[in-house]
PDB file of C-alpha atoms in Angstrom:
ATOM      1  CA  MET R   1       4.251-204.769  26.762  1.00 39.00           C
ATOM      2  CA  THR R   2       4.774-206.424  30.139  1.00 45.00           C
ATOM      3  CA  ALA R   3       2.327-209.231  30.779  1.00 48.00           C
ATOM      4  CA  GLU R   4      -0.113-208.712  33.655  1.00 50.00           C
ATOM      5  CA  SER R   5       1.319-211.745  35.450  1.00 53.00           C
ATOM      6  CA  GLU R   6       4.778-210.104  35.450  1.00 82.00           C
ATOM      7  CA  LEU R   7       3.579-206.912  37.085  1.00 92.00           C
ATOM      8  CA  ARG R   8       4.547-205.753  40.529  1.00 96.00           C
ATOM      9  CA  SER R   9       1.837-203.955  42.453  1.00 97.00           C
ATOM     10  CA  GLY R  10       1.005-202.788  45.927  1.00 96.00           C
ATOM     11  CA  TYR R  11       0.112-199.992  48.302  1.00 95.00           C
ATOM     12  CA  VAL R  12       2.860-197.628  49.444  1.00 96.00           C
ATOM     13  CA  ALA R  13       2.128-195.449  52.486  1.00 93.00           C
ATOM     14  CA  LEU R  14       3.764-192.009  52.587  1.00 94.00           C
ATOM     15  CA  LEU R  15       4.242-191.173  56.265  1.00 91.00           C
ATOM     16  CA  GLY R  16       5.976-188.430  58.213  1.00 90.00           C
ATOM     17  CA  LYS R  17       5.532-185.389  60.390  1.00 88.00           C
ATOM     18  CA  PRO R  18       3.537-182.384  59.089  1.00 84.00           C
ATOM     19  CA  ASN R  19       5.204-180.480  56.238  1.00 85.00           C
ATOM     20  CA  ALA R  20       7.749-183.219  55.539  1.00 90.00           C
ATOM     21  CA  GLY R  21       6.845-183.060  51.838  1.00 90.00           C
ATOM     22  CA  LYS R  22       4.557-186.077  51.367  1.00 90.00           C
ATOM     23  CA  SER R  23       2.098-184.379  49.011  1.00 88.00           C
ATOM     24  CA  THR R  24       4.896-182.718  47.062  1.00 91.00           C
ATOM     25  CA  LEU R  25       6.522-186.127  46.603  1.00 95.00           C
ATOM     26  CA  LEU R  26       3.243-187.687  45.483  1.00 92.00           C
ATOM     27  CA  ASN R  27       2.696-184.991  42.869  1.00 90.00           C
ATOM     28  CA  CYS R  28       6.316-185.366  41.704  1.00 94.00           C
ATOM     29  CA  LEU R  29       6.023-189.153  41.361  1.00 95.00           C
ATOM     30  CA  LEU R  30       2.775-188.919  39.402  1.00 91.00           C
ATOM     31  CA  GLY R  31       3.954-186.065  37.217  1.00 89.00           C
ATOM     32  CA  GLN R  32       0.652-184.331  37.887  1.00 83.00           C
ATOM     33  CA  LYS R  33      -0.879-182.505  40.809  1.00 80.00           C
ATOM     34  CA  ILE R  34      -3.573-184.369  42.727  1.00 75.00           C
ATOM     35  CA  ALA R  35      -2.720-183.339  46.300  1.00 73.00           C
ATOM     36  CA  ALA R  36      -2.836-179.840  47.777  1.00 67.00           C
ATOM     37  CA  VAL R  37       0.487-178.442  48.941  1.00 64.00           C
ATOM     38  CA  SER R  38       1.539-175.359  50.883  1.00 55.00           C
ATOM     39  CA  ALA R  39       4.357-174.221  53.136  1.00 56.00           C
ATOM     40  CA  LYS R  40       2.030-174.536  56.134  1.00 53.00           C
ATOM     41  CA  PRO R  41       1.807-177.863  57.984  1.00 51.00           C
ATOM     42  CA  GLN R  42      -1.385-179.954  58.058  1.00 56.00           C
ATOM     43  CA  THR R  43      -2.416-179.011  54.526  1.00 59.00           C
ATOM     44  CA  THR R  44      -3.374-182.640  53.874  1.00 60.00           C
ATOM     45  CA  ARG R  45      -6.419-183.675  55.889  1.00 62.00           C
ATOM     46  CA  LYS R  46      -7.548-186.879  54.204  1.00 69.00           C
ATOM     47  CA  ARG R  47      -5.875-189.967  52.829  1.00 75.00           C
ATOM     48  CA  ILE R  48      -5.374-189.563  49.069  1.00 83.00           C
ATOM     49  CA  LEU R  49      -4.710-192.408  46.654  1.00 88.00           C
ATOM     50  CA  GLY R  50      -2.322-191.681  43.789  1.00 91.00           C
ATOM     51  CA  ILE R  51      -1.908-194.357  41.106  1.00 94.00           C
ATOM     52  CA  LEU R  52       1.360-194.588  39.206  1.00 96.00           C
ATOM     53  CA  ASN R  53       1.147-196.882  36.189  1.00 95.00           C
ATOM     54  CA  LEU R  54       4.462-198.143  34.830  1.00 95.00           C
ATOM     55  CA  PRO R  55       5.100-200.850  32.215  1.00 94.00           C
ATOM     56  CA  GLN R  56       6.345-203.155  34.947  1.00 95.00           C
ATOM     57  CA  ALA R  57       4.273-202.031  37.950  1.00 96.00           C
ATOM     58  CA  GLN R  58       1.211-200.334  39.355  1.00 97.00           C
ATOM     59  CA  VAL R  59       2.219-198.387  42.461  1.00 97.00           C
ATOM     60  CA  LEU R  60      -0.628-197.247  44.709  1.00 96.00           C
ATOM     61  CA  PHE R  61       0.624-194.352  46.808  1.00 95.00           C
ATOM     62  CA  LEU R  62      -1.300-193.393  49.952  1.00 90.00           C
ATOM     63  CA  ASP R  63      -0.667-189.762  50.889  1.00 85.00           C
ATOM     64  CA  THR R  64      -1.496-189.063  54.532  1.00 81.00           C
ATOM     65  CA  PRO R  65      -1.877-186.169  56.974  1.00 75.00           C
ATOM     66  CA  GLY R  66       1.224-185.377  59.014  1.00 72.00           C
ATOM     67  CA  ILE R  67       1.606-187.427  62.181  1.00 72.00           C
ATOM     68  CA  LEU R  68       1.394-185.485  65.430  1.00 64.00           C
ATOM     69  CA  GLY R  69       1.103-186.426  69.088  1.00 59.00           C
ATOM     70  CA  ARG R  70      -2.095-186.839  71.059  1.00 58.00           C
ATOM     71  CA  THR R  71      -4.781-184.203  70.664  1.00 55.00           C
ATOM     72  CA  ASP R  72      -8.207-183.330  72.043  1.00 51.00           C
ATOM     73  CA  LYS R  73      -9.320-181.579  68.835  1.00 64.00           C
ATOM     74  CA  ARG R  74     -11.767-183.617  66.781  1.00 68.00           C
ATOM     75  CA  LEU R  75     -10.451-182.579  63.371  1.00 68.00           C
ATOM     76  CA  THR R  76      -6.825-183.242  64.330  1.00 65.00           C
ATOM     77  CA  ALA R  77      -7.800-186.568  65.876  1.00 68.00           C
ATOM     78  CA  TYR R  78      -9.530-187.528  62.625  1.00 64.00           C
ATOM     79  CA  MET R  79      -6.393-186.637  60.668  1.00 66.00           C
ATOM     80  CA  GLN R  80      -4.250-188.816  62.911  1.00 67.00           C
ATOM     81  CA  ARG R  81      -6.590-191.778  62.469  1.00 71.00           C
ATOM     82  CA  GLU R  82      -6.419-191.261  58.705  1.00 69.00           C
ATOM     83  CA  ALA R  83      -2.623-191.271  58.800  1.00 66.00           C
ATOM     84  CA  TRP R  84      -2.243-194.397  60.918  1.00 72.00           C
ATOM     85  CA  SER R  85      -5.068-196.253  59.133  1.00 78.00           C
ATOM     86  CA  VAL R  86      -2.953-196.761  56.009  1.00 80.00           C
ATOM     87  CA  ILE R  87      -0.698-199.222  57.820  1.00 84.00           C
ATOM     88  CA  LYS R  88      -3.277-201.990  57.571  1.00 85.00           C
ATOM     89  CA  ASP R  89      -3.392-201.590  53.773  1.00 85.00           C
ATOM     90  CA  ALA R  90       0.284-200.948  53.032  1.00 92.00           C
ATOM     91  CA  ASP R  91       2.709-203.377  51.429  1.00 95.00           C
ATOM     92  CA  LEU R  92       5.512-200.859  51.892  1.00 96.00           C
ATOM     93  CA  ALA R  93       6.035-197.549  53.665  1.00 94.00           C
ATOM     94  CA  VAL R  94       8.114-194.504  52.810  1.00 96.00           C
ATOM     95  CA  LEU R  95       9.075-192.485  55.872  1.00 96.00           C
ATOM     96  CA  LEU R  96       9.730-188.875  54.862  1.00 95.00           C
ATOM     97  CA  VAL R  97      12.130-186.904  57.018  1.00 96.00           C
ATOM     98  CA  ASP R  98      12.392-183.120  56.768  1.00 94.00           C
ATOM     99  CA  CYS R  99      16.160-182.493  56.595  1.00 93.00           C
ATOM    100  CA  LEU R 100      15.668-178.873  57.621  1.00 91.00           C
ATOM    101  CA  LYS R 101      13.737-179.725  60.792  1.00 89.00           C
ATOM    102  CA  PRO R 102      14.109-183.417  61.578  1.00 89.00           C
ATOM    103  CA  ASP R 103      11.939-184.670  64.425  1.00 90.00           C
ATOM    104  CA  ARG R 104      13.805-187.783  65.497  1.00 92.00           C
ATOM    105  CA  ARG R 105      11.371-188.708  68.254  1.00 91.00           C
ATOM    106  CA  ARG R 106       8.377-188.587  65.903  1.00 90.00           C
ATOM    107  CA  ASP R 107      10.253-190.364  63.115  1.00 93.00           C
ATOM    108  CA  GLU R 108      11.354-193.100  65.499  1.00 93.00           C
ATOM    109  CA  GLN R 109       7.766-193.511  66.658  1.00 90.00           C
ATOM    110  CA  ILE R 110       6.632-194.036  63.067  1.00 90.00           C
ATOM    111  CA  ALA R 111       9.441-196.479  62.311  1.00 93.00           C
ATOM    112  CA  ASP R 112       8.690-198.469  65.484  1.00 93.00           C
ATOM    113  CA  ARG R 113       5.007-198.748  64.617  1.00 90.00           C
ATOM    114  CA  LEU R 114       5.787-199.885  61.078  1.00 93.00           C
ATOM    115  CA  HIS R 115       8.256-202.429  62.424  1.00 93.00           C
ATOM    116  CA  GLU R 116       5.641-203.785  64.847  1.00 92.00           C
ATOM    117  CA  ALA R 117       3.196-204.137  61.953  1.00 91.00           C
ATOM    118  CA  LYS R 118       5.894-205.897  59.882  1.00 93.00           C
ATOM    119  CA  ILE R 119       5.704-203.276  57.123  1.00 93.00           C
ATOM    120  CA  ALA R 120       8.940-202.788  55.175  1.00 94.00           C
ATOM    121  CA  CYS R 121      10.162-199.187  55.294  1.00 96.00           C
ATOM    122  CA  ILE R 122      12.315-197.020  53.055  1.00 97.00           C
ATOM    123  CA  CYS R 123      13.436-193.762  54.686  1.00 97.00           C
ATOM    124  CA  THR R 124      13.829-190.654  52.548  1.00 97.00           C
ATOM    125  CA  LEU R 125      15.702-187.568  53.690  1.00 97.00           C
ATOM    126  CA  ASN R 126      13.738-184.843  51.918  1.00 96.00           C
ATOM    127  CA  LYS R 127      14.659-181.220  51.084  1.00 95.00           C
ATOM    128  CA  ILE R 128      18.339-181.990  50.446  1.00 95.00           C
ATOM    129  CA  ASP R 129      18.397-179.015  48.062  1.00 91.00           C
ATOM    130  CA  LYS R 130      18.155-176.736  51.099  1.00 90.00           C
ATOM    131  CA  ILE R 131      20.992-178.056  53.287  1.00 91.00           C
ATOM    132  CA  ASP R 132      24.742-178.614  53.101  1.00 88.00           C
ATOM    133  CA  ARG R 133      25.324-182.167  51.822  1.00 82.00           C
ATOM    134  CA  LEU R 134      27.842-182.763  54.628  1.00 87.00           C
ATOM    135  CA  GLU R 135      24.936-182.562  57.069  1.00 87.00           C
ATOM    136  CA  LEU R 136      23.420-185.642  55.432  1.00 91.00           C
ATOM    137  CA  LEU R 137      26.058-188.092  56.635  1.00 92.00           C
ATOM    138  CA  PRO R 138      25.068-188.152  60.336  1.00 93.00           C
ATOM    139  CA  MET R 139      21.385-188.191  59.350  1.00 94.00           C
ATOM    140  CA  ILE R 140      21.900-191.188  57.065  1.00 95.00           C
ATOM    141  CA  GLU R 141      23.774-192.983  59.828  1.00 95.00           C
ATOM    142  CA  HIS R 142      21.051-192.299  62.388  1.00 95.00           C
ATOM    143  CA  TYR R 143      18.056-193.244  60.251  1.00 95.00           C
ATOM    144  CA  SER R 144      19.779-196.342  58.872  1.00 95.00           C
ATOM    145  CA  GLY R 145      19.754-197.663  62.420  1.00 95.00           C
ATOM    146  CA  LEU R 146      16.003-197.385  62.952  1.00 95.00           C
ATOM    147  CA  PRO R 147      14.182-200.726  63.246  1.00 93.00           C
ATOM    148  CA  GLY R 148      12.748-202.000  59.967  1.00 92.00           C
ATOM    149  CA  VAL R 149      14.372-199.327  57.782  1.00 95.00           C
ATOM    150  CA  SER R 150      15.871-201.137  54.789  1.00 95.00           C
ATOM    151  CA  GLN R 151      17.665-198.135  53.301  1.00 94.00           C
ATOM    152  CA  VAL R 152      17.931-194.355  53.437  1.00 97.00           C
ATOM    153  CA  ILE R 153      17.622-192.328  50.228  1.00 97.00           C
ATOM    154  CA  PRO R 154      18.274-188.547  50.110  1.00 96.00           C
ATOM    155  CA  ILE R 155      15.836-186.705  47.815  1.00 97.00           C
ATOM    156  CA  SER R 156      14.319-183.361  46.955  1.00 96.00           C
ATOM    157  CA  ALA R 157      10.638-183.865  46.207  1.00 95.00           C
ATOM    158  CA  LEU R 158      10.494-180.268  44.982  1.00 93.00           C
ATOM    159  CA  SER R 159      13.274-180.496  42.375  1.00 94.00           C
ATOM    160  CA  GLY R 160      12.983-184.242  41.722  1.00 95.00           C
ATOM    161  CA  ASP R 161      16.588-184.924  42.743  1.00 96.00           C
ATOM    162  CA  GLY R 162      16.887-188.567  43.853  1.00 96.00           C
ATOM    163  CA  VAL R 163      13.209-189.357  43.207  1.00 97.00           C
ATOM    164  CA  ASP R 164      13.990-191.757  40.329  1.00 96.00           C
ATOM    165  CA  ASP R 165      16.313-193.708  42.644  1.00 96.00           C
ATOM    166  CA  LEU R 166      13.573-193.841  45.266  1.00 97.00           C
ATOM    167  CA  LEU R 167      11.002-195.041  42.733  1.00 97.00           C
ATOM    168  CA  LEU R 168      13.295-197.814  41.525  1.00 97.00           C
ATOM    169  CA  GLU R 169      13.702-199.097  45.080  1.00 97.00           C
ATOM    170  CA  ILE R 170       9.957-198.875  45.695  1.00 97.00           C
ATOM    171  CA  VAL R 171       9.133-200.935  42.594  1.00 97.00           C
ATOM    172  CA  ASN R 172      11.784-203.536  43.472  1.00 96.00           C
ATOM    173  CA  ALA R 173      10.310-203.886  46.972  1.00 96.00           C
ATOM    174  CA  LEU R 174       6.740-204.525  45.793  1.00 96.00           C
ATOM    175  CA  PRO R 175       5.419-208.064  45.420  1.00 94.00           C
ATOM    176  CA  PRO R 176       4.287-209.535  42.089  1.00 95.00           C
ATOM    177  CA  GLY R 177       0.600-208.877  41.573  1.00 94.00           C
ATOM    178  CA  PRO R 178      -2.132-207.646  39.258  1.00 93.00           C
ATOM    179  CA  ALA R 179      -3.203-204.086  38.496  1.00 94.00           C
ATOM    180  CA  TYR R 180      -5.867-203.150  41.036  1.00 93.00           C
ATOM    181  CA  TYR R 181      -7.160-200.182  39.057  1.00 93.00           C
ATOM    182  CA  PRO R 182      -7.626-199.409  35.346  1.00 92.00           C
ATOM    183  CA  ARG R 183      -4.246-198.602  33.826  1.00 89.00           C
ATOM    184  CA  ASP R 184      -5.349-195.087  32.821  1.00 87.00           C
ATOM    185  CA  GLN R 185      -6.627-194.086  36.279  1.00 88.00           C
ATOM    186  CA  LEU R 186      -4.585-191.558  38.253  1.00 87.00           C
ATOM    187  CA  SER R 187      -6.408-191.283  41.579  1.00 86.00           C
ATOM    188  CA  ASP R 188      -9.545-192.033  43.527  1.00 83.00           C
ATOM    189  CA  GLN R 189     -10.092-188.275  43.807  1.00 80.00           C
ATOM    190  CA  THR R 190     -13.200-187.111  41.952  1.00 84.00           C
ATOM    191  CA  GLU R 191     -13.022-183.809  40.116  1.00 87.00           C
ATOM    192  CA  ARG R 192     -15.437-182.414  42.702  1.00 88.00           C
ATOM    193  CA  LEU R 193     -13.072-183.323  45.554  1.00 86.00           C
ATOM    194  CA  LEU R 194     -10.094-182.039  43.576  1.00 87.00           C
ATOM    195  CA  ALA R 195     -11.836-178.669  43.185  1.00 91.00           C
ATOM    196  CA  ALA R 196     -12.367-178.451  46.952  1.00 90.00           C
ATOM    197  CA  GLU R 197      -8.710-179.285  47.603  1.00 88.00           C
ATOM    198  CA  ILE R 198      -7.471-176.660  45.139  1.00 90.00           C
ATOM    199  CA  VAL R 199      -9.615-173.929  46.702  1.00 94.00           C
ATOM    200  CA  ARG R 200      -8.487-174.928  50.201  1.00 88.00           C
ATOM    201  CA  GLU R 201      -4.857-174.883  49.097  1.00 87.00           C
ATOM    202  CA  LYS R 202      -5.227-171.269  47.947  1.00 91.00           C
ATOM    203  CA  VAL R 203      -6.752-170.342  51.309  1.00 90.00           C
ATOM    204  CA  PHE R 204      -3.726-171.897  53.031  1.00 85.00           C
ATOM    205  CA  LYS R 205      -1.298-170.021  50.817  1.00 85.00           C
ATOM    206  CA  LEU R 206      -2.954-166.607  50.934  1.00 87.00           C
ATOM    207  CA  MET R 207      -4.228-166.317  54.510  1.00 82.00           C
ATOM    208  CA  ARG R 208      -2.383-165.515  57.734  1.00 70.00           C
ATOM    209  CA  GLN R 209      -1.156-168.398  59.861  1.00 65.00           C
ATOM    210  CA  GLU R 210      -4.151-168.728  62.185  1.00 61.00           C
ATOM    211  CA  ILE R 211      -6.901-168.655  59.542  1.00 69.00           C
ATOM    212  CA  PRO R 212      -6.319-171.746  57.328  1.00 64.00           C
ATOM    213  CA  TYR R 213      -6.719-174.259  60.173  1.00 72.00           C
ATOM    214  CA  SER R 214     -10.201-172.907  60.897  1.00 79.00           C
ATOM    215  CA  THR R 215     -11.357-173.183  57.277  1.00 86.00           C
ATOM    216  CA  ALA R 216     -12.801-175.951  55.145  1.00 87.00           C
ATOM    217  CA  VAL R 217     -14.186-176.056  51.620  1.00 91.00           C
ATOM    218  CA  ASP R 218     -17.465-177.702  50.632  1.00 92.00           C
ATOM    219  CA  VAL R 219     -18.297-177.930  46.916  1.00 93.00           C
ATOM    220  CA  ILE R 220     -22.067-177.529  46.843  1.00 94.00           C
ATOM    221  CA  ASP R 221     -22.498-177.697  43.064  1.00 95.00           C
ATOM    222  CA  TYR R 222     -20.352-179.110  40.253  1.00 94.00           C
ATOM    223  CA  ARG R 223     -21.879-179.004  36.768  1.00 93.00           C
ATOM    224  CA  GLU R 224     -20.286-180.338  33.612  1.00 89.00           C
ATOM    225  CA  PRO R 225     -22.056-179.083  30.471  1.00 82.00           C
ATOM    226  CA  GLY R 226     -22.852-181.312  27.512  1.00 78.00           C
ATOM    227  CA  SER R 227     -20.775-179.385  24.984  1.00 78.00           C
ATOM    228  CA  SER R 228     -16.985-179.473  25.107  1.00 75.00           C
ATOM    229  CA  ASP R 229     -16.584-175.710  24.633  1.00 81.00           C
ATOM    230  CA  ALA R 230     -18.859-174.741  27.556  1.00 89.00           C
ATOM    231  CA  PRO R 231     -17.291-174.148  30.992  1.00 93.00           C
ATOM    232  CA  VAL R 232     -17.481-176.337  34.071  1.00 94.00           C
ATOM    233  CA  GLU R 233     -19.514-174.464  36.697  1.00 96.00           C
ATOM    234  CA  ILE R 234     -18.471-174.884  40.325  1.00 96.00           C
ATOM    235  CA  GLU R 235     -19.960-173.381  43.473  1.00 97.00           C
ATOM    236  CA  ALA R 236     -18.120-173.828  46.762  1.00 96.00           C
ATOM    237  CA  GLU R 237     -18.434-172.631  50.332  1.00 95.00           C
ATOM    238  CA  ILE R 238     -15.437-171.723  52.454  1.00 95.00           C
ATOM    239  CA  TRP R 239     -16.333-172.493  56.059  1.00 93.00           C
ATOM    240  CA  VAL R 240     -14.967-170.397  58.920  1.00 91.00           C
ATOM    241  CA  GLU R 241     -15.529-170.618  62.685  1.00 90.00           C
ATOM    242  CA  ARG R 242     -15.807-166.967  63.721  1.00 89.00           C
ATOM    243  CA  ASP R 243     -17.181-163.676  62.389  1.00 89.00           C
ATOM    244  CA  SER R 244     -13.727-162.088  62.365  1.00 88.00           C
ATOM    245  CA  GLN R 245     -12.405-164.910  60.172  1.00 89.00           C
ATOM    246  CA  LYS R 246     -15.207-164.380  57.682  1.00 91.00           C
ATOM    247  CA  GLY R 247     -14.176-160.770  57.200  1.00 90.00           C
ATOM    248  CA  MET R 248     -10.529-161.743  56.738  1.00 90.00           C
ATOM    249  CA  VAL R 249     -11.303-164.366  54.078  1.00 92.00           C
ATOM    250  CA  ILE R 250     -13.512-161.928  52.172  1.00 93.00           C
ATOM    251  CA  GLY R 251     -11.021-159.083  52.558  1.00 91.00           C
ATOM    252  CA  ALA R 252     -11.443-155.360  51.972  1.00 92.00           C
ATOM    253  CA  ALA R 253     -13.882-154.814  49.098  1.00 93.00           C
ATOM    254  CA  GLY R 254     -13.797-158.592  48.511  1.00 93.00           C
ATOM    255  CA  ARG R 255     -10.203-158.546  47.297  1.00 94.00           C
ATOM    256  CA  THR R 256      -9.002-161.633  49.204  1.00 93.00           C
ATOM    257  CA  ILE R 257     -11.850-163.934  48.195  1.00 95.00           C
ATOM    258  CA  LYS R 258     -11.475-162.720  44.613  1.00 96.00           C
ATOM    259  CA  LEU R 259      -7.752-163.565  44.635  1.00 96.00           C
ATOM    260  CA  ILE R 260      -8.455-167.017  46.111  1.00 95.00           C
ATOM    261  CA  GLY R 261     -11.032-167.614  43.391  1.00 96.00           C
ATOM    262  CA  THR R 262      -8.806-166.383  40.569  1.00 97.00           C
ATOM    263  CA  GLN R 263      -5.852-168.567  41.557  1.00 95.00           C
ATOM    264  CA  ALA R 264      -8.052-171.623  42.124  1.00 95.00           C
ATOM    265  CA  ARG R 265      -9.902-171.146  38.825  1.00 96.00           C
ATOM    266  CA  GLU R 266      -6.676-170.798  36.831  1.00 95.00           C
ATOM    267  CA  GLU R 267      -5.264-174.014  38.302  1.00 91.00           C
ATOM    268  CA  LEU R 268      -8.521-175.909  37.804  1.00 93.00           C
ATOM    269  CA  GLU R 269      -8.649-174.832  34.167  1.00 92.00           C
ATOM    270  CA  GLN R 270      -5.142-176.143  33.676  1.00 88.00           C
ATOM    271  CA  LEU R 271      -5.950-179.466  35.362  1.00 83.00           C
ATOM    272  CA  LEU R 272      -9.336-179.986  33.705  1.00 85.00           C
ATOM    273  CA  GLY R 273      -8.284-178.708  30.298  1.00 86.00           C
ATOM    274  CA  ARG R 274     -11.346-176.470  29.885  1.00 89.00           C
ATOM    275  CA  LYS R 275     -12.833-173.187  31.072  1.00 94.00           C
ATOM    276  CA  VAL R 276     -14.128-173.001  34.635  1.00 95.00           C
ATOM    277  CA  VAL R 277     -16.654-170.680  36.228  1.00 96.00           C
ATOM    278  CA  LEU R 278     -15.941-170.710  39.956  1.00 97.00           C
ATOM    279  CA  ARG R 279     -18.226-169.038  42.487  1.00 97.00           C
ATOM    280  CA  LEU R 280     -17.048-168.869  46.090  1.00 97.00           C
ATOM    281  CA  PHE R 281     -19.060-168.044  49.207  1.00 96.00           C
ATOM    282  CA  VAL R 282     -17.891-167.675  52.798  1.00 95.00           C
ATOM    283  CA  LYS R 283     -20.071-169.447  55.371  1.00 93.00           C
ATOM    284  CA  LEU R 284     -19.930-169.006  59.134  1.00 92.00           C
ATOM    285  CA  LYS R 285     -20.110-172.422  60.797  1.00 90.00           C
ATOM    286  CA  ARG R 286     -19.264-171.830  64.441  1.00 89.00           C
ATOM    287  CA  ASP R 287     -16.737-174.273  65.938  1.00 85.00           C
ATOM    288  CA  TRP R 288     -17.092-176.677  63.019  1.00 84.00           C
ATOM    289  CA  THR R 289     -13.708-178.271  63.832  1.00 81.00           C
ATOM    290  CA  ARG R 290     -15.231-179.524  67.116  1.00 82.00           C
ATOM    291  CA  ASP R 291     -18.698-180.383  65.794  1.00 83.00           C
ATOM    292  CA  PRO R 292     -19.087-184.100  64.892  1.00 82.00           C
ATOM    293  CA  GLN R 293     -22.050-183.398  62.595  1.00 83.00           C
ATOM    294  CA  ALA R 294     -20.201-180.662  60.695  1.00 81.00           C
ATOM    295  CA  LEU R 295     -17.094-182.844  60.382  1.00 79.00           C
ATOM    296  CA  ALA R 296     -19.182-185.710  59.017  1.00 80.00           C
ATOM    297  CA  GLU R 297     -20.842-183.346  56.540  1.00 80.00           C
ATOM    298  CA  LEU R 298     -17.386-182.514  55.150  1.00 77.00           C
ATOM    299  CA  GLY R 299     -16.408-186.169  54.956  1.00 73.00           C
ATOM    300  CA  TYR R 300     -14.282-186.203  58.120  1.00 69.00           C
ATOM    301  CA  LYS R 301     -15.469-189.331  59.895  1.00 63.00           C
ATOM    302  CA  PRO R 302     -16.424-188.757  63.544  1.00 52.00           C
ATOM    303  CA  ASP R 303     -14.971-190.726  66.451  1.00 52.00           C
TER     304      ASP R 303
END
């Protein structure tokens, strides 16, 4: 067993534009799902800590919302503050680039800011399973030239291709240090928060493009029974901004909300290792994405 004094440890910020694959990479690295993922951008709204415990290291990954430009929307502004806030805590950054839709201007902005903050940066070219490998060469050349980028590593966070190489470089780049968290801890996410994220993920996956960004999930009750064979009981509200959205989330004869609940319950049972009773309600909260009080109620810190 590696002595504590021989450990490497530190915070690693996962940064990139929306839908670059940050949450997928985090789940892949941990070997377990703790972050919601979907094909739609801006699925991640809050900073999530994922803890990878290795014999020789404790790697503290900080998953972040996708970085956008300036915005006048309160929720989006909160997400951008969350993303940039990790820089002050990070020992190392991983800049994820979407090979299918690289945004060089945005990626350069991130690299410049990391360089100014004197944060070492490894660039990963993600989704290499979806492009011709010959297309990688000019991308590698370009991103290798960004300020502060120590190396460029092609990966597929979805298939795991190249992720072991990335992890090796991450561990080698971390400073010697102690374990900051118990060695059996996986995240700072409580099971209550995880339940909210899973439900919100299903809304993102099942609803039309315009609906997910106007929804939020608030777990209003989470009860763990005393006996191991009894189910966990969860009640959650899905917030929407307009009457028309409420009808869409519920669906004809309640079919959509039932499907959201079924998929979320099945995944929660798998993650928690026990039966789950999940009750979902749809709540109209007009313009909650612009309401500081509503945002604070959901844990999105106001300006």
